[in-house]
Amino acid sequence: MDSATLIAWAADQGYDQLAFFVDYGQDNLDREFACARINTQKFGVPMEVINIRSLRESFVGRFPFPLNLYDCTVKNPLGQITTFAMSALVAGIGVLADRHTLMLGIHHTDIELRPVLRKSMDTLEDIVNYIVESFADDEHFKLMLPFGKTNRSEVIKIGQRLGVDYVNTWSCHENVGSPCNRCEGCEERREAFSLAGVKDPQLEAGGIKVPVRANRTSVPV
Ligand SMILES: [Zn+2]
């Protein structure tokens, strides 16, 4: 939801975008990817797939983390390190692609729940910028959180105004046909739509409306 809204927002602001999809072997990979593809296509944005799926083995194989990888990366305190590492990787690949501004869909509700997120993103900007400037005096890296002061329910309202179809945004952590309505992703989504005073179109549709077995390859610039 947040990423789809971010793409719509950046398109509305006139940014020339390149989207990144990180395949880290998440349980809901097929559905997340199908939604990412439909939303980038809708707003005319090329998408680059970063495949670090093999890391999943390290996360859920040997160590006593929960089996759901989302729990490892988001809920587990050490998972914040993984989030930081993934963001650093995307920033680095972005710089290689001659893109010096990275926007993330992190919103105020995320930051309230995980205060370390804000600090780690500020630090990330400093580190990447330090590296970029050491190579080229006239280059500058910027990390933007356009929804950093916006609650998740307000993000939904922004997306609605900009034409995001929330049927095709996946929040459930499970790889199931229709949302499980039990996991944290489903709970947070339900709360956000309720606060926004909007009906979740995905619940009415009973799932997403795009093919979920699409090839997970980049869509060229
Ligand atoms: Zn769920």
Tab-separated table of C-alpha atoms and ligand atoms in Angstrom:
chain	number	residue	atom	x	y	z
A	1	MET	CA	0.000	0.000	0.000
A	2	ASP	CA	2.706	2.457	1.027
A	3	SER	CA	4.940	1.751	-1.960
A	4	ALA	CA	2.054	1.962	-4.452
A	5	THR	CA	1.037	5.297	-2.960
A	6	LEU	CA	4.635	6.508	-3.054
A	7	ILE	CA	4.892	5.742	-6.782
A	8	ALA	CA	1.662	7.628	-7.437
A	9	TRP	CA	2.820	10.549	-5.297
A	10	ALA	CA	6.228	10.781	-6.986
A	11	ALA	CA	4.602	10.554	-10.435
A	12	ASP	CA	2.266	13.369	-9.474
A	13	GLN	CA	5.266	15.442	-8.334
A	14	GLY	CA	6.933	14.891	-11.717
A	15	TYR	CA	9.832	12.677	-10.587
A	16	ASP	CA	11.553	10.460	-13.161
A	17	GLN	CA	11.356	7.187	-11.245
A	18	LEU	CA	13.025	3.798	-11.164
A	19	ALA	CA	11.331	1.352	-8.769
A	20	PHE	CA	13.167	-1.388	-6.889
A	21	PHE	CA	11.580	-4.657	-5.816
A	22	VAL	CA	13.592	-6.668	-3.292
A	23	ASP	CA	13.051	-10.417	-3.504
A	24	TYR	CA	14.328	-11.629	-0.113
A	25	GLY	CA	12.329	-14.828	-0.216
A	26	GLN	CA	9.377	-13.331	1.637
A	27	ASP	CA	6.459	-15.717	2.191
A	28	ASN	CA	4.062	-13.490	0.253
A	29	LEU	CA	6.530	-12.946	-2.596
A	30	ASP	CA	4.227	-13.842	-5.511
A	31	ARG	CA	1.505	-11.487	-4.446
A	32	GLU	CA	3.795	-8.638	-3.454
A	33	PHE	CA	5.517	-8.887	-6.824
A	34	ALA	CA	2.268	-9.077	-8.811
A	35	CYS	CA	1.045	-5.936	-7.072
A	36	ALA	CA	4.376	-4.140	-7.530
A	37	ARG	CA	4.292	-4.882	-11.236
A	38	ILE	CA	0.741	-3.729	-11.791
A	39	ASN	CA	1.289	-0.496	-9.862
A	40	THR	CA	4.581	0.405	-11.543
A	41	GLN	CA	3.037	-0.290	-14.954
A	42	LYS	CA	0.007	1.800	-14.140
A	43	PHE	CA	2.170	4.836	-13.381
A	44	GLY	CA	4.675	4.142	-16.179
A	45	VAL	CA	7.617	3.374	-13.896
A	46	PRO	CA	10.344	0.832	-14.826
A	47	MET	CA	11.106	-1.721	-12.120
A	48	GLU	CA	14.374	-3.364	-11.168
A	49	VAL	CA	14.289	-6.651	-9.232
A	50	ILE	CA	17.015	-7.150	-6.632
A	51	ASN	CA	17.280	-10.850	-5.860
A	52	ILE	CA	18.750	-11.682	-2.447
A	53	ARG	CA	16.538	-14.729	-1.959
A	54	SER	CA	19.433	-16.905	-0.886
A	55	LEU	CA	19.696	-14.824	2.297
A	56	ARG	CA	16.451	-16.378	3.436
A	57	GLU	CA	18.312	-19.563	4.305
A	58	SER	CA	20.450	-17.654	6.773
A	59	PHE	CA	17.453	-15.995	8.363
A	60	VAL	CA	15.107	-18.914	8.810
A	61	GLY	CA	17.424	-21.889	8.599
A	62	ARG	CA	19.886	-22.164	11.450
A	63	PHE	CA	18.806	-19.563	13.945
A	64	PRO	CA	15.891	-19.557	16.369
A	65	PHE	CA	13.898	-16.844	14.621
A	66	PRO	CA	10.206	-17.198	13.827
A	67	LEU	CA	9.554	-19.029	10.578
A	68	ASN	CA	7.764	-16.156	8.895
A	69	LEU	CA	10.534	-14.105	7.301
A	70	TYR	CA	8.545	-10.911	7.699
A	71	ASP	CA	8.665	-11.472	11.454
A	72	CYS	CA	12.431	-11.782	11.210
A	73	THR	CA	12.990	-8.593	9.283
A	74	VAL	CA	10.399	-6.327	10.832
A	75	LYS	CA	9.402	-7.537	14.301
A	76	ASN	CA	12.618	-9.033	15.578
A	77	PRO	CA	14.814	-6.268	17.057
A	78	LEU	CA	17.834	-7.502	15.157
A	79	GLY	CA	15.654	-7.450	12.053
A	80	GLN	CA	16.078	-3.686	12.000
A	81	ILE	CA	19.642	-4.387	10.961
A	82	THR	CA	18.308	-6.376	8.023
A	83	THR	CA	15.983	-3.533	7.057
A	84	PHE	CA	18.956	-1.163	7.237
A	85	ALA	CA	21.102	-3.518	5.150
A	86	MET	CA	18.399	-3.927	2.488
A	87	SER	CA	17.901	-0.173	2.275
A	88	ALA	CA	21.667	0.349	1.980
A	89	LEU	CA	21.782	-2.202	-0.826
A	90	VAL	CA	18.968	-0.487	-2.717
A	91	ALA	CA	20.644	2.896	-2.193
A	92	GLY	CA	23.914	1.524	-3.582
A	93	ILE	CA	22.286	-0.006	-6.637
A	94	GLY	CA	20.375	3.222	-7.163
A	95	VAL	CA	23.626	5.181	-7.195
A	96	LEU	CA	25.050	2.701	-9.715
A	97	ALA	CA	21.987	3.408	-11.865
A	98	ASP	CA	22.836	7.132	-11.585
A	99	ARG	CA	19.886	7.771	-9.268
A	100	HIS	CA	20.930	9.862	-6.310
A	101	THR	CA	17.625	10.223	-4.508
A	102	LEU	CA	16.071	7.227	-2.741
A	103	MET	CA	12.450	7.459	-1.643
A	104	LEU	CA	10.995	4.948	0.777
A	105	GLY	CA	7.331	4.468	1.673
A	106	ILE	CA	8.023	4.462	5.425
A	107	HIS	CA	5.291	6.523	7.099
A	108	HIS	CA	4.754	8.093	10.499
A	109	THR	CA	2.862	5.066	11.851
A	110	ASP	CA	5.900	2.882	11.060
A	111	ILE	CA	8.249	5.324	12.766
A	112	GLU	CA	6.054	5.581	15.868
A	113	LEU	CA	6.132	1.798	16.252
A	114	ARG	CA	9.863	1.489	15.543
A	115	PRO	CA	11.679	4.685	16.572
A	116	VAL	CA	15.046	3.219	15.596
A	117	LEU	CA	13.829	3.305	11.977
A	118	ARG	CA	14.098	7.098	11.719
A	119	LYS	CA	17.562	7.176	13.237
A	120	SER	CA	18.819	4.324	11.076
A	121	MET	CA	17.531	6.007	7.899
A	122	ASP	CA	19.202	9.323	8.823
A	123	THR	CA	22.417	7.431	9.429
A	124	LEU	CA	22.059	5.589	6.141
A	125	GLU	CA	21.733	8.872	4.263
A	126	ASP	CA	24.904	10.179	5.919
A	127	ILE	CA	26.897	7.028	5.163
A	128	VAL	CA	25.846	6.725	1.506
A	129	ASN	CA	26.368	10.432	1.011
A	130	TYR	CA	29.825	10.245	2.523
A	131	ILE	CA	30.733	7.468	0.080
A	132	VAL	CA	29.179	9.184	-2.959
A	133	GLU	CA	30.891	12.500	-2.212
A	134	SER	CA	34.234	10.774	-1.772
A	135	PHE	CA	34.019	9.707	-5.426
A	136	ALA	CA	32.505	12.826	-6.979
A	137	ASP	CA	32.472	16.343	-5.550
A	138	ASP	CA	29.364	17.362	-7.437
A	139	GLU	CA	27.210	14.344	-6.502
A	140	HIS	CA	24.953	14.274	-3.484
A	141	PHE	CA	22.800	11.422	-2.157
A	142	LYS	CA	19.431	12.152	-0.617
A	143	LEU	CA	17.084	9.796	1.202
A	144	MET	CA	13.478	10.965	1.220
A	145	LEU	CA	10.596	9.724	3.352
A	146	PRO	CA	7.728	11.721	1.811
A	147	PHE	CA	5.243	10.141	4.277
A	148	GLY	CA	7.510	10.444	7.321
A	149	LYS	CA	5.028	12.789	8.997
A	150	THR	CA	1.900	11.195	7.533
A	151	ASN	CA	-0.105	8.486	9.283
A	152	ARG	CA	-0.962	5.323	7.377
A	153	SER	CA	-4.641	6.265	7.151
A	154	GLU	CA	-3.702	9.612	5.600
A	155	VAL	CA	-1.476	7.784	3.129
A	156	ILE	CA	-4.575	5.895	1.971
A	157	LYS	CA	-6.408	9.172	1.379
A	158	ILE	CA	-3.485	10.539	-0.637
A	159	GLY	CA	-3.454	7.364	-2.753
A	160	GLN	CA	-7.176	7.535	-3.356
A	161	ARG	CA	-6.853	11.089	-4.568
A	162	LEU	CA	-4.057	10.054	-6.946
A	163	GLY	CA	-5.886	7.044	-8.392
A	164	VAL	CA	-4.204	4.120	-6.573
A	165	ASP	CA	-6.364	1.012	-6.783
A	166	TYR	CA	-5.914	-0.610	-3.372
A	167	VAL	CA	-7.424	-3.864	-4.614
A	168	ASN	CA	-3.983	-4.554	-6.035
A	169	THR	CA	-1.851	-3.886	-2.977
A	170	TRP	CA	-0.890	-6.799	-0.742
A	171	SER	CA	-0.486	-6.405	3.034
A	172	CYS	CA	-1.037	-9.966	4.297
A	173	HIS	CA	2.156	-11.762	5.316
A	174	GLU	CA	0.807	-15.114	4.148
A	175	ASN	CA	0.924	-16.583	0.670
A	176	VAL	CA	-2.819	-17.149	0.408
A	177	GLY	CA	-5.478	-16.362	-2.197
A	178	SER	CA	-7.348	-13.865	-0.074
A	179	PRO	CA	-6.046	-12.004	2.999
A	180	CYS	CA	-5.911	-14.163	6.158
A	181	ASN	CA	-7.339	-11.369	8.364
A	182	ARG	CA	-5.231	-12.602	11.269
A	183	CYS	CA	-1.633	-11.562	10.690
A	184	GLU	CA	-0.139	-8.239	11.710
A	185	GLY	CA	-0.159	-6.978	8.120
A	186	CYS	CA	-3.899	-7.610	7.825
A	187	GLU	CA	-4.523	-6.051	11.236
A	188	GLU	CA	-2.577	-2.880	10.440
A	189	ARG	CA	-4.314	-2.593	7.085
A	190	ARG	CA	-7.760	-2.984	8.635
A	191	GLU	CA	-6.993	-0.319	11.228
A	192	ALA	CA	-5.682	2.100	8.601
A	193	PHE	CA	-8.781	1.785	6.380
A	194	SER	CA	-11.007	2.096	9.417
A	195	LEU	CA	-9.245	5.298	10.570
A	196	ALA	CA	-9.426	6.671	7.021
A	197	GLY	CA	-13.163	5.942	6.988
A	198	VAL	CA	-12.773	4.016	3.749
A	199	LYS	CA	-13.888	0.488	2.832
A	200	ASP	CA	-11.005	-1.774	1.841
A	201	PRO	CA	-11.776	-2.692	-1.788
A	202	GLN	CA	-9.626	-5.818	-1.505
A	203	LEU	CA	-11.886	-7.349	1.137
A	204	GLU	CA	-14.876	-6.817	-1.120
A	205	ALA	CA	-13.029	-8.279	-4.102
A	206	GLY	CA	-11.748	-11.236	-2.048
A	207	GLY	CA	-8.098	-10.784	-3.043
A	208	ILE	CA	-6.001	-9.098	-5.684
A	209	LYS	CA	-7.048	-8.937	-9.334
A	210	VAL	CA	-3.730	-9.522	-11.081
A	211	PRO	CA	-1.957	-12.762	-12.091
A	212	VAL	CA	0.238	-13.926	-9.203
A	213	ARG	CA	2.582	-16.209	-11.139
A	214	ALA	CA	4.268	-13.545	-13.253
A	215	ASN	CA	7.999	-13.871	-13.975
A	216	ARG	CA	9.959	-11.968	-11.414
A	217	THR	CA	12.203	-10.119	-13.803
A	218	SER	CA	13.074	-6.474	-14.152
A	219	VAL	CA	11.075	-4.246	-16.460
A	220	PRO	CA	13.666	-2.247	-18.429
A	221	VAL	CA	14.085	1.496	-18.293
B	1	ZN	ZN	-2.865	-11.715	6.777
